[in-house]
Amino acid sequence: MAQPPAARRTDKPRAGFRLMHVHAHPDDESSKGAASTAKYVAEGVDVHVATCTGGERGSVLNAKMDRPEVWENISEIRREEMHRARDILGIRQDWLGFVDSGWPEGDPKPPLPEGCFALVPLEEATERLVALIRSFRPHVLTTYDERGGYPHPDHIRCHEVSVAAYHAAGDPERFPDAGEPWQPLKLYYHHGWSWAKTNALHEAMLAHDLESPYTERLATWEREPEWDDRITTRVPCGEYFGVRDQALLAHATQIDPDGMWFAIPREIQQKTWPTEDYELVHSHVESSLPEDDLFAGIPTPAP
């Protein structure tokens, strides 16, 4: 794997900083914030991903992998994919050990499977994440917004658990058996696909006389300017889009190399929208908005 320019540098200006992403399934760490993850890793940040479920009930979205032997071993294969993506991104990663809830389909939708992550009592799931936070001691925690990014029951539960754990981890009276208290200093939500970003990429494709994959989506998009205005932090990371793409491709059951993830040339993405975007939700330190850094306002940790 060719390393991006910053990854070849010997200096690590962010050594000592720790960042934790909390995700619902294997592949989410590569489809949400992977380029900024790679940037921070290259700068010396210790990055840890907590994966809430094993993705056992996820669909096979790559037709080339839609084979009986894949379905028969989907749990093991998805773990192997996560391990490859983890190595590409240069991160640590732990499984919280919950079972994928699946995507309920139908009208009305069927009940969720017994014992799945979305039905686990909030306190039980929160304690498990609190123990991981207290062990890793991140300065910054990221997760999904209250809509889950999209309304998958595991994403919504991941949001609920992450927010609860962020606030509980520093409280010595909460979960006393889960380790010494540690308070992350900042909490962020991922904002992956705003209208502004989608439209900018759409217009850039048309300007290059290329077919845009977003034509139909934009035609039916019900705009929510107040939602897009929630973005506070844009992390420049265009030079790491290649690392992001390699991490995505590691999830072969979920990512079609000929699909929508790669419909826009990387050069157009880098020129048009070279950032990954976040919302600062809570902070124990002062920083000026808008930001271009998840660690803005956090003093450099002592060696």
PDB file of C-alpha atoms in Angstrom:
ATOM      1  CA  MET A   1       0.000   0.000   0.000  1.00  0.00           C
ATOM      2  CA  ALA A   2       1.431   3.362  -1.018  1.00  0.00           C
ATOM      3  CA  GLN A   3       1.613   5.701   1.934  1.00  0.00           C
ATOM      4  CA  PRO A   4       0.325   9.273   1.605  1.00  0.00           C
ATOM      5  CA  PRO A   5       2.952  11.993   1.983  1.00  0.00           C
ATOM      6  CA  ALA A   6       2.402  12.714   5.671  1.00  0.00           C
ATOM      7  CA  ALA A   7       2.626   9.039   6.555  1.00  0.00           C
ATOM      8  CA  ARG A   8       6.243   9.001   5.363  1.00  0.00           C
ATOM      9  CA  ARG A   9       7.288  11.776   7.712  1.00  0.00           C
ATOM     10  CA  THR A  10       9.268  10.901  10.790  1.00  0.00           C
ATOM     11  CA  ASP A  11       7.752  13.666  12.919  1.00  0.00           C
ATOM     12  CA  LYS A  12       4.555  12.892  14.782  1.00  0.00           C
ATOM     13  CA  PRO A  13       3.163  16.274  15.867  1.00  0.00           C
ATOM     14  CA  ARG A  14       0.067  14.726  17.460  1.00  0.00           C
ATOM     15  CA  ALA A  15       1.769  12.009  19.480  1.00  0.00           C
ATOM     16  CA  GLY A  16       0.014  11.635  22.820  1.00  0.00           C
ATOM     17  CA  PHE A  17      -3.462  12.487  21.578  1.00  0.00           C
ATOM     18  CA  ARG A  18      -6.097   9.732  21.607  1.00  0.00           C
ATOM     19  CA  LEU A  19      -9.255   9.526  19.495  1.00  0.00           C
ATOM     20  CA  MET A  20     -12.082   6.994  19.759  1.00  0.00           C
ATOM     21  CA  HIS A  21     -14.737   6.364  17.108  1.00  0.00           C
ATOM     22  CA  VAL A  22     -17.805   4.348  18.120  1.00  0.00           C
ATOM     23  CA  HIS A  23     -19.472   2.524  15.224  1.00  0.00           C
ATOM     24  CA  ALA A  24     -22.363   0.125  14.855  1.00  0.00           C
ATOM     25  CA  HIS A  25     -20.975  -2.397  12.356  1.00  0.00           C
ATOM     26  CA  PRO A  26     -17.738  -3.439  10.652  1.00  0.00           C
ATOM     27  CA  ASP A  27     -17.372  -1.203   7.549  1.00  0.00           C
ATOM     28  CA  ASP A  28     -18.809   1.893   9.272  1.00  0.00           C
ATOM     29  CA  GLU A  29     -15.321   2.932  10.357  1.00  0.00           C
ATOM     30  CA  SER A  30     -14.298   2.991   6.683  1.00  0.00           C
ATOM     31  CA  SER A  31     -17.387   4.720   5.270  1.00  0.00           C
ATOM     32  CA  LYS A  32     -17.552   7.440   7.946  1.00  0.00           C
ATOM     33  CA  GLY A  33     -14.522   9.509   8.834  1.00  0.00           C
ATOM     34  CA  ALA A  34     -11.857   7.129   7.522  1.00  0.00           C
ATOM     35  CA  ALA A  35      -9.780   9.798   5.767  1.00  0.00           C
ATOM     36  CA  SER A  36      -9.601  11.996   8.854  1.00  0.00           C
ATOM     37  CA  THR A  37      -8.760   8.863  10.851  1.00  0.00           C
ATOM     38  CA  ALA A  38      -5.863   8.139   8.478  1.00  0.00           C
ATOM     39  CA  LYS A  39      -4.698  11.753   8.718  1.00  0.00           C
ATOM     40  CA  TYR A  40      -4.615  11.666  12.504  1.00  0.00           C
ATOM     41  CA  VAL A  41      -2.873   8.280  12.572  1.00  0.00           C
ATOM     42  CA  ALA A  42      -0.181   9.651  10.241  1.00  0.00           C
ATOM     43  CA  GLU A  43       0.299  12.586  12.611  1.00  0.00           C
ATOM     44  CA  GLY A  44       0.822  10.284  15.591  1.00  0.00           C
ATOM     45  CA  VAL A  45      -2.664  10.157  17.124  1.00  0.00           C
ATOM     46  CA  ASP A  46      -3.597   6.853  18.757  1.00  0.00           C
ATOM     47  CA  VAL A  47      -6.976   6.005  17.191  1.00  0.00           C
ATOM     48  CA  HIS A  48      -9.290   3.349  18.553  1.00  0.00           C
ATOM     49  CA  VAL A  49     -12.521   2.071  16.982  1.00  0.00           C
ATOM     50  CA  ALA A  50     -15.196   0.444  19.123  1.00  0.00           C
ATOM     51  CA  THR A  51     -17.426  -1.728  16.936  1.00  0.00           C
ATOM     52  CA  CYS A  52     -20.730  -2.430  18.657  1.00  0.00           C
ATOM     53  CA  THR A  53     -21.805  -5.498  16.650  1.00  0.00           C
ATOM     54  CA  GLY A  54     -20.316  -8.134  14.401  1.00  0.00           C
ATOM     55  CA  GLY A  55     -22.473  -7.218  11.412  1.00  0.00           C
ATOM     56  CA  GLU A  56     -23.879 -10.740  11.412  1.00  0.00           C
ATOM     57  CA  ARG A  57     -27.190  -9.742   9.825  1.00  0.00           C
ATOM     58  CA  GLY A  58     -25.767  -7.343   7.255  1.00  0.00           C
ATOM     59  CA  SER A  59     -26.642  -7.768   3.599  1.00  0.00           C
ATOM     60  CA  VAL A  60     -24.072  -8.818   1.010  1.00  0.00           C
ATOM     61  CA  LEU A  61     -24.025  -5.702  -1.144  1.00  0.00           C
ATOM     62  CA  ASN A  62     -21.313  -6.784  -3.576  1.00  0.00           C
ATOM     63  CA  ALA A  63     -22.736  -9.116  -6.220  1.00  0.00           C
ATOM     64  CA  LYS A  64     -19.337 -10.767  -6.650  1.00  0.00           C
ATOM     65  CA  MET A  65     -19.503 -11.926  -3.028  1.00  0.00           C
ATOM     66  CA  ASP A  66     -23.127 -13.089  -3.109  1.00  0.00           C
ATOM     67  CA  ARG A  67     -22.249 -16.781  -2.926  1.00  0.00           C
ATOM     68  CA  PRO A  68     -23.468 -19.612  -0.663  1.00  0.00           C
ATOM     69  CA  GLU A  69     -20.094 -20.104   1.009  1.00  0.00           C
ATOM     70  CA  VAL A  70     -19.981 -16.400   1.903  1.00  0.00           C
ATOM     71  CA  TRP A  71     -23.420 -16.474   3.517  1.00  0.00           C
ATOM     72  CA  GLU A  72     -22.516 -19.630   5.409  1.00  0.00           C
ATOM     73  CA  ASN A  73     -19.492 -17.912   6.972  1.00  0.00           C
ATOM     74  CA  ILE A  74     -20.677 -14.306   7.040  1.00  0.00           C
ATOM     75  CA  SER A  75     -19.775 -13.671  10.692  1.00  0.00           C
ATOM     76  CA  GLU A  76     -16.200 -14.858  10.302  1.00  0.00           C
ATOM     77  CA  ILE A  77     -15.767 -13.098   6.954  1.00  0.00           C
ATOM     78  CA  ARG A  78     -16.978  -9.775   8.295  1.00  0.00           C
ATOM     79  CA  ARG A  79     -14.535 -10.023  11.211  1.00  0.00           C
ATOM     80  CA  GLU A  80     -11.698 -10.740   8.783  1.00  0.00           C
ATOM     81  CA  GLU A  81     -12.726  -7.749   6.669  1.00  0.00           C
ATOM     82  CA  MET A  82     -12.685  -5.534   9.746  1.00  0.00           C
ATOM     83  CA  HIS A  83      -9.209  -6.725  10.657  1.00  0.00           C
ATOM     84  CA  ARG A  84      -7.915  -5.878   7.163  1.00  0.00           C
ATOM     85  CA  ALA A  85      -9.484  -2.425   7.279  1.00  0.00           C
ATOM     86  CA  ARG A  86      -8.075  -1.893  10.766  1.00  0.00           C
ATOM     87  CA  ASP A  87      -4.571  -2.635   9.514  1.00  0.00           C
ATOM     88  CA  ILE A  88      -4.967  -0.336   6.491  1.00  0.00           C
ATOM     89  CA  LEU A  89      -6.097   2.548   8.686  1.00  0.00           C
ATOM     90  CA  GLY A  90      -3.452   1.884  11.335  1.00  0.00           C
ATOM     91  CA  ILE A  91      -5.915   1.840  14.211  1.00  0.00           C
ATOM     92  CA  ARG A  92      -6.700  -0.240  17.256  1.00  0.00           C
ATOM     93  CA  GLN A  93     -10.126  -1.860  17.303  1.00  0.00           C
ATOM     94  CA  ASP A  94     -12.302  -3.753  19.766  1.00  0.00           C
ATOM     95  CA  TRP A  95     -15.658  -5.498  19.472  1.00  0.00           C
ATOM     96  CA  LEU A  96     -18.243  -4.611  22.100  1.00  0.00           C
ATOM     97  CA  GLY A  97     -19.723  -8.044  21.437  1.00  0.00           C
ATOM     98  CA  PHE A  98     -23.354  -7.289  20.648  1.00  0.00           C
ATOM     99  CA  VAL A  99     -25.381  -8.979  17.895  1.00  0.00           C
ATOM    100  CA  ASP A 100     -26.447  -7.122  14.748  1.00  0.00           C
ATOM    101  CA  SER A 101     -30.146  -6.183  14.794  1.00  0.00           C
ATOM    102  CA  GLY A 102     -30.576  -6.404  11.023  1.00  0.00           C
ATOM    103  CA  TRP A 103     -32.553  -4.020   8.850  1.00  0.00           C
ATOM    104  CA  PRO A 104     -36.293  -4.632   9.389  1.00  0.00           C
ATOM    105  CA  GLU A 105     -38.266  -4.611   6.140  1.00  0.00           C
ATOM    106  CA  GLY A 106     -41.994  -4.628   5.536  1.00  0.00           C
ATOM    107  CA  ASP A 107     -45.088  -2.572   6.309  1.00  0.00           C
ATOM    108  CA  PRO A 108     -45.531  -2.841   9.176  1.00  0.00           C
ATOM    109  CA  LYS A 109     -41.935  -3.668   9.996  1.00  0.00           C
ATOM    110  CA  PRO A 110     -41.403  -6.934  11.866  1.00  0.00           C
ATOM    111  CA  PRO A 111     -40.190  -6.935  15.475  1.00  0.00           C
ATOM    112  CA  LEU A 112     -36.451  -6.893  16.016  1.00  0.00           C
ATOM    113  CA  PRO A 113     -34.774 -10.238  16.756  1.00  0.00           C
ATOM    114  CA  GLU A 114     -34.562 -11.187  20.406  1.00  0.00           C
ATOM    115  CA  GLY A 115     -31.198 -10.413  21.990  1.00  0.00           C
ATOM    116  CA  CYS A 116     -30.049  -8.010  19.275  1.00  0.00           C
ATOM    117  CA  PHE A 117     -28.061  -4.846  20.032  1.00  0.00           C
ATOM    118  CA  ALA A 118     -31.001  -2.469  19.624  1.00  0.00           C
ATOM    119  CA  LEU A 119     -32.901  -4.347  22.349  1.00  0.00           C
ATOM    120  CA  VAL A 120     -30.068  -4.697  24.867  1.00  0.00           C
ATOM    121  CA  PRO A 121     -30.800  -2.567  27.955  1.00  0.00           C
ATOM    122  CA  LEU A 122     -29.133   0.815  27.594  1.00  0.00           C
ATOM    123  CA  GLU A 123     -27.316   0.538  30.931  1.00  0.00           C
ATOM    124  CA  GLU A 124     -25.768  -2.813  29.969  1.00  0.00           C
ATOM    125  CA  ALA A 125     -24.445  -1.565  26.653  1.00  0.00           C
ATOM    126  CA  THR A 126     -23.310   1.735  28.175  1.00  0.00           C
ATOM    127  CA  GLU A 127     -21.277   0.027  30.883  1.00  0.00           C
ATOM    128  CA  ARG A 128     -19.441  -2.041  28.299  1.00  0.00           C
ATOM    129  CA  LEU A 129     -18.471   1.071  26.344  1.00  0.00           C
ATOM    130  CA  VAL A 130     -17.597   2.986  29.520  1.00  0.00           C
ATOM    131  CA  ALA A 131     -15.112   0.231  30.424  1.00  0.00           C
ATOM    132  CA  LEU A 132     -13.461   0.609  27.011  1.00  0.00           C
ATOM    133  CA  ILE A 133     -13.345   4.404  27.275  1.00  0.00           C
ATOM    134  CA  ARG A 134     -11.780   4.213  30.736  1.00  0.00           C
ATOM    135  CA  SER A 135      -9.206   1.736  29.476  1.00  0.00           C
ATOM    136  CA  PHE A 136      -8.228   3.655  26.321  1.00  0.00           C
ATOM    137  CA  ARG A 137      -8.707   7.166  27.801  1.00  0.00           C
ATOM    138  CA  PRO A 138      -9.555   9.109  24.614  1.00  0.00           C
ATOM    139  CA  HIS A 139      -9.446  12.883  24.489  1.00  0.00           C
ATOM    140  CA  VAL A 140     -12.107  12.939  21.749  1.00  0.00           C
ATOM    141  CA  LEU A 141     -15.068  10.642  21.089  1.00  0.00           C
ATOM    142  CA  THR A 142     -17.075  10.521  17.849  1.00  0.00           C
ATOM    143  CA  THR A 143     -20.339   8.768  17.028  1.00  0.00           C
ATOM    144  CA  TYR A 144     -23.568   9.195  15.026  1.00  0.00           C
ATOM    145  CA  ASP A 145     -26.232  11.875  15.376  1.00  0.00           C
ATOM    146  CA  GLU A 146     -29.618  11.136  16.919  1.00  0.00           C
ATOM    147  CA  ARG A 147     -30.907   9.873  13.572  1.00  0.00           C
ATOM    148  CA  GLY A 148     -28.091   7.357  13.426  1.00  0.00           C
ATOM    149  CA  GLY A 149     -26.776   8.897  10.216  1.00  0.00           C
ATOM    150  CA  TYR A 150     -29.533   6.800   8.702  1.00  0.00           C
ATOM    151  CA  PRO A 151     -32.287   5.093  10.693  1.00  0.00           C
ATOM    152  CA  HIS A 152     -30.788   1.640  11.149  1.00  0.00           C
ATOM    153  CA  PRO A 153     -31.765   0.455  14.649  1.00  0.00           C
ATOM    154  CA  ASP A 154     -28.128  -0.343  15.472  1.00  0.00           C
ATOM    155  CA  HIS A 155     -26.990   3.138  14.434  1.00  0.00           C
ATOM    156  CA  ILE A 156     -29.617   4.790  16.591  1.00  0.00           C
ATOM    157  CA  ARG A 157     -28.671   2.548  19.526  1.00  0.00           C
ATOM    158  CA  CYS A 158     -25.000   3.297  18.911  1.00  0.00           C
ATOM    159  CA  HIS A 159     -25.795   7.002  19.223  1.00  0.00           C
ATOM    160  CA  GLU A 160     -27.677   6.466  22.471  1.00  0.00           C
ATOM    161  CA  VAL A 161     -24.981   4.286  23.992  1.00  0.00           C
ATOM    162  CA  SER A 162     -22.135   6.572  22.909  1.00  0.00           C
ATOM    163  CA  VAL A 163     -23.700   9.726  24.324  1.00  0.00           C
ATOM    164  CA  ALA A 164     -24.567   7.989  27.589  1.00  0.00           C
ATOM    165  CA  ALA A 165     -21.056   6.555  27.912  1.00  0.00           C
ATOM    166  CA  TYR A 166     -19.402   9.905  27.116  1.00  0.00           C
ATOM    167  CA  HIS A 167     -21.197  11.508  30.045  1.00  0.00           C
ATOM    168  CA  ALA A 168     -20.841   8.521  32.403  1.00  0.00           C
ATOM    169  CA  ALA A 169     -17.173   7.667  31.847  1.00  0.00           C
ATOM    170  CA  GLY A 170     -15.881  10.510  34.019  1.00  0.00           C
ATOM    171  CA  ASP A 171     -18.365  10.018  36.830  1.00  0.00           C
ATOM    172  CA  PRO A 172     -16.917   7.896  39.658  1.00  0.00           C
ATOM    173  CA  GLU A 173     -20.423   7.058  40.868  1.00  0.00           C
ATOM    174  CA  ARG A 174     -21.412   5.491  37.538  1.00  0.00           C
ATOM    175  CA  PHE A 175     -20.270   1.943  36.810  1.00  0.00           C
ATOM    176  CA  PRO A 176     -17.646   1.754  39.585  1.00  0.00           C
ATOM    177  CA  ASP A 177     -16.561  -1.714  38.432  1.00  0.00           C
ATOM    178  CA  ALA A 178     -15.749  -0.478  34.902  1.00  0.00           C
ATOM    179  CA  GLY A 179     -12.344   1.038  35.706  1.00  0.00           C
ATOM    180  CA  GLU A 180     -10.938   4.362  36.879  1.00  0.00           C
ATOM    181  CA  PRO A 181     -13.029   7.323  35.692  1.00  0.00           C
ATOM    182  CA  TRP A 182     -11.900   9.139  32.557  1.00  0.00           C
ATOM    183  CA  GLN A 183     -13.718  12.070  30.945  1.00  0.00           C
ATOM    184  CA  PRO A 184     -13.277  12.554  27.175  1.00  0.00           C
ATOM    185  CA  LEU A 185     -12.975  16.266  26.496  1.00  0.00           C
ATOM    186  CA  LYS A 186     -15.017  16.556  23.296  1.00  0.00           C
ATOM    187  CA  LEU A 187     -17.926  14.696  21.674  1.00  0.00           C
ATOM    188  CA  TYR A 188     -18.613  14.889  17.935  1.00  0.00           C
ATOM    189  CA  TYR A 189     -21.228  13.542  15.521  1.00  0.00           C
ATOM    190  CA  HIS A 190     -20.304  12.487  11.997  1.00  0.00           C
ATOM    191  CA  HIS A 191     -21.990  14.448   9.199  1.00  0.00           C
ATOM    192  CA  GLY A 192     -21.184  12.484   6.070  1.00  0.00           C
ATOM    193  CA  TRP A 193     -23.552  13.642   3.353  1.00  0.00           C
ATOM    194  CA  SER A 194     -24.953  17.134   3.618  1.00  0.00           C
ATOM    195  CA  TRP A 195     -26.959  18.621   0.771  1.00  0.00           C
ATOM    196  CA  ALA A 196     -24.168  21.120   0.133  1.00  0.00           C
ATOM    197  CA  LYS A 197     -21.548  18.396  -0.266  1.00  0.00           C
ATOM    198  CA  THR A 198     -23.747  16.187  -2.429  1.00  0.00           C
ATOM    199  CA  ASN A 199     -24.748  19.080  -4.669  1.00  0.00           C
ATOM    200  CA  ALA A 200     -21.165  20.319  -4.995  1.00  0.00           C
ATOM    201  CA  LEU A 201     -19.972  16.894  -6.147  1.00  0.00           C
ATOM    202  CA  HIS A 202     -22.956  16.627  -8.503  1.00  0.00           C
ATOM    203  CA  GLU A 203     -22.162  19.985 -10.101  1.00  0.00           C
ATOM    204  CA  ALA A 204     -18.484  19.114 -10.381  1.00  0.00           C
ATOM    205  CA  MET A 205     -19.301  15.910 -12.262  1.00  0.00           C
ATOM    206  CA  LEU A 206     -21.533  17.797 -14.690  1.00  0.00           C
ATOM    207  CA  ALA A 207     -18.835  20.430 -15.184  1.00  0.00           C
ATOM    208  CA  HIS A 208     -16.515  17.634 -16.311  1.00  0.00           C
ATOM    209  CA  ASP A 209     -19.180  16.257 -18.696  1.00  0.00           C
ATOM    210  CA  LEU A 210     -19.533  13.180 -16.506  1.00  0.00           C
ATOM    211  CA  GLU A 211     -22.708  11.481 -15.327  1.00  0.00           C
ATOM    212  CA  SER A 212     -23.546  12.323 -11.735  1.00  0.00           C
ATOM    213  CA  PRO A 213     -24.683   9.481  -9.468  1.00  0.00           C
ATOM    214  CA  TYR A 214     -26.705  11.990  -7.422  1.00  0.00           C
ATOM    215  CA  THR A 215     -29.162  13.303 -10.019  1.00  0.00           C
ATOM    216  CA  GLU A 216     -32.164  11.321  -8.800  1.00  0.00           C
ATOM    217  CA  ARG A 217     -31.301  11.743  -5.138  1.00  0.00           C
ATOM    218  CA  LEU A 218     -31.028  15.522  -5.394  1.00  0.00           C
ATOM    219  CA  ALA A 219     -34.292  15.740  -7.337  1.00  0.00           C
ATOM    220  CA  THR A 220     -36.195  14.307  -4.371  1.00  0.00           C
ATOM    221  CA  TRP A 221     -34.050  15.703  -1.535  1.00  0.00           C
ATOM    222  CA  GLU A 222     -36.097  17.562   1.055  1.00  0.00           C
ATOM    223  CA  ARG A 223     -33.605  20.161   2.167  1.00  0.00           C
ATOM    224  CA  GLU A 224     -33.087  20.936   5.846  1.00  0.00           C
ATOM    225  CA  PRO A 225     -30.763  23.949   5.994  1.00  0.00           C
ATOM    226  CA  GLU A 226     -30.860  23.947   9.785  1.00  0.00           C
ATOM    227  CA  TRP A 227     -29.520  20.377   9.765  1.00  0.00           C
ATOM    228  CA  ASP A 228     -26.578  21.225   7.506  1.00  0.00           C
ATOM    229  CA  ASP A 229     -25.907  24.291   9.662  1.00  0.00           C
ATOM    230  CA  ARG A 230     -25.122  21.964  12.568  1.00  0.00           C
ATOM    231  CA  ILE A 231     -21.722  21.184  11.026  1.00  0.00           C
ATOM    232  CA  THR A 232     -19.062  22.928  13.092  1.00  0.00           C
ATOM    233  CA  THR A 233     -15.847  21.195  12.113  1.00  0.00           C
ATOM    234  CA  ARG A 234     -14.379  20.387   8.694  1.00  0.00           C
ATOM    235  CA  VAL A 235     -11.186  18.344   8.860  1.00  0.00           C
ATOM    236  CA  PRO A 236      -8.958  18.713   5.744  1.00  0.00           C
ATOM    237  CA  CYS A 237      -8.003  15.182   4.730  1.00  0.00           C
ATOM    238  CA  GLY A 238      -8.236  14.960   0.929  1.00  0.00           C
ATOM    239  CA  GLU A 239      -4.760  13.493   0.604  1.00  0.00           C
ATOM    240  CA  TYR A 240      -5.979  10.477   2.603  1.00  0.00           C
ATOM    241  CA  PHE A 241      -8.971   9.646   0.427  1.00  0.00           C
ATOM    242  CA  GLY A 242      -6.886   6.868  -1.119  1.00  0.00           C
ATOM    243  CA  VAL A 243      -6.365   5.231   2.282  1.00  0.00           C
ATOM    244  CA  ARG A 244     -10.106   5.570   2.932  1.00  0.00           C
ATOM    245  CA  ASP A 245     -10.851   3.836  -0.371  1.00  0.00           C
ATOM    246  CA  GLN A 246      -8.510   0.954   0.421  1.00  0.00           C
ATOM    247  CA  ALA A 247     -10.171   0.507   3.818  1.00  0.00           C
ATOM    248  CA  LEU A 248     -13.576   0.498   2.146  1.00  0.00           C
ATOM    249  CA  LEU A 249     -12.488  -2.139  -0.359  1.00  0.00           C
ATOM    250  CA  ALA A 250     -11.355  -4.365   2.516  1.00  0.00           C
ATOM    251  CA  HIS A 251     -15.061  -4.808   3.312  1.00  0.00           C
ATOM    252  CA  ALA A 252     -15.662  -6.842   0.181  1.00  0.00           C
ATOM    253  CA  THR A 253     -19.073  -8.155   1.240  1.00  0.00           C
ATOM    254  CA  GLN A 254     -20.366  -4.628   1.767  1.00  0.00           C
ATOM    255  CA  ILE A 255     -18.571  -2.538  -0.836  1.00  0.00           C
ATOM    256  CA  ASP A 256     -18.916  -3.044  -4.595  1.00  0.00           C
ATOM    257  CA  PRO A 257     -15.737  -1.725  -6.266  1.00  0.00           C
ATOM    258  CA  ASP A 258     -17.888  -0.769  -9.260  1.00  0.00           C
ATOM    259  CA  GLY A 259     -20.595   0.831  -7.124  1.00  0.00           C
ATOM    260  CA  MET A 260     -21.584   4.254  -5.861  1.00  0.00           C
ATOM    261  CA  TRP A 261     -18.679   4.658  -3.432  1.00  0.00           C
ATOM    262  CA  PHE A 262     -16.305   5.000  -6.376  1.00  0.00           C
ATOM    263  CA  ALA A 263     -18.585   6.690  -8.915  1.00  0.00           C
ATOM    264  CA  ILE A 264     -16.835  10.057  -8.538  1.00  0.00           C
ATOM    265  CA  PRO A 265     -13.132  10.242  -9.455  1.00  0.00           C
ATOM    266  CA  ARG A 266     -10.950  10.794  -6.439  1.00  0.00           C
ATOM    267  CA  GLU A 267      -9.373  13.893  -8.003  1.00  0.00           C
ATOM    268  CA  ILE A 268     -12.789  15.540  -8.276  1.00  0.00           C
ATOM    269  CA  GLN A 269     -13.567  14.679  -4.670  1.00  0.00           C
ATOM    270  CA  GLN A 270     -10.258  16.101  -3.478  1.00  0.00           C
ATOM    271  CA  LYS A 271     -10.736  19.354  -5.361  1.00  0.00           C
ATOM    272  CA  THR A 272     -14.442  19.796  -4.648  1.00  0.00           C
ATOM    273  CA  TRP A 273     -14.845  18.674  -1.030  1.00  0.00           C
ATOM    274  CA  PRO A 274     -11.479  17.817   0.588  1.00  0.00           C
ATOM    275  CA  THR A 275     -12.813  17.614   4.153  1.00  0.00           C
ATOM    276  CA  GLU A 276     -14.737  15.262   6.398  1.00  0.00           C
ATOM    277  CA  ASP A 277     -17.347  17.040   8.429  1.00  0.00           C
ATOM    278  CA  TYR A 278     -18.409  16.815  12.069  1.00  0.00           C
ATOM    279  CA  GLU A 279     -20.649  18.481  14.617  1.00  0.00           C
ATOM    280  CA  LEU A 280     -19.188  19.444  17.985  1.00  0.00           C
ATOM    281  CA  VAL A 281     -21.907  18.393  20.416  1.00  0.00           C
ATOM    282  CA  HIS A 282     -20.262  18.820  23.817  1.00  0.00           C
ATOM    283  CA  SER A 283     -16.912  20.106  24.993  1.00  0.00           C
ATOM    284  CA  HIS A 284     -15.055  20.494  28.277  1.00  0.00           C
ATOM    285  CA  VAL A 285     -12.540  22.848  26.623  1.00  0.00           C
ATOM    286  CA  GLU A 286     -12.895  26.136  24.786  1.00  0.00           C
ATOM    287  CA  SER A 287     -12.403  26.284  21.032  1.00  0.00           C
ATOM    288  CA  SER A 288     -13.517  28.764  18.398  1.00  0.00           C
ATOM    289  CA  LEU A 289     -16.129  27.683  15.867  1.00  0.00           C
ATOM    290  CA  PRO A 290     -15.918  26.810  13.071  1.00  0.00           C
ATOM    291  CA  GLU A 291     -13.018  24.388  13.581  1.00  0.00           C
ATOM    292  CA  ASP A 292     -10.753  22.429  11.279  1.00  0.00           C
ATOM    293  CA  ASP A 293      -9.441  20.033  13.928  1.00  0.00           C
ATOM    294  CA  LEU A 294     -11.141  17.587  16.312  1.00  0.00           C
ATOM    295  CA  PHE A 295      -8.475  18.387  18.917  1.00  0.00           C
ATOM    296  CA  ALA A 296      -8.889  22.165  18.758  1.00  0.00           C
ATOM    297  CA  GLY A 297      -8.646  23.639  22.257  1.00  0.00           C
ATOM    298  CA  ILE A 298      -7.152  20.522  23.838  1.00  0.00           C
ATOM    299  CA  PRO A 299      -3.698  21.097  25.352  1.00  0.00           C
ATOM    300  CA  THR A 300      -0.904  18.871  24.089  1.00  0.00           C
ATOM    301  CA  PRO A 301      -0.751  15.845  26.423  1.00  0.00           C
ATOM    302  CA  ALA A 302       2.318  15.457  28.582  1.00  0.00           C
ATOM    303  CA  PRO A 303       4.762  12.777  27.326  1.00  0.00           C
TER     304      PRO A 303
END
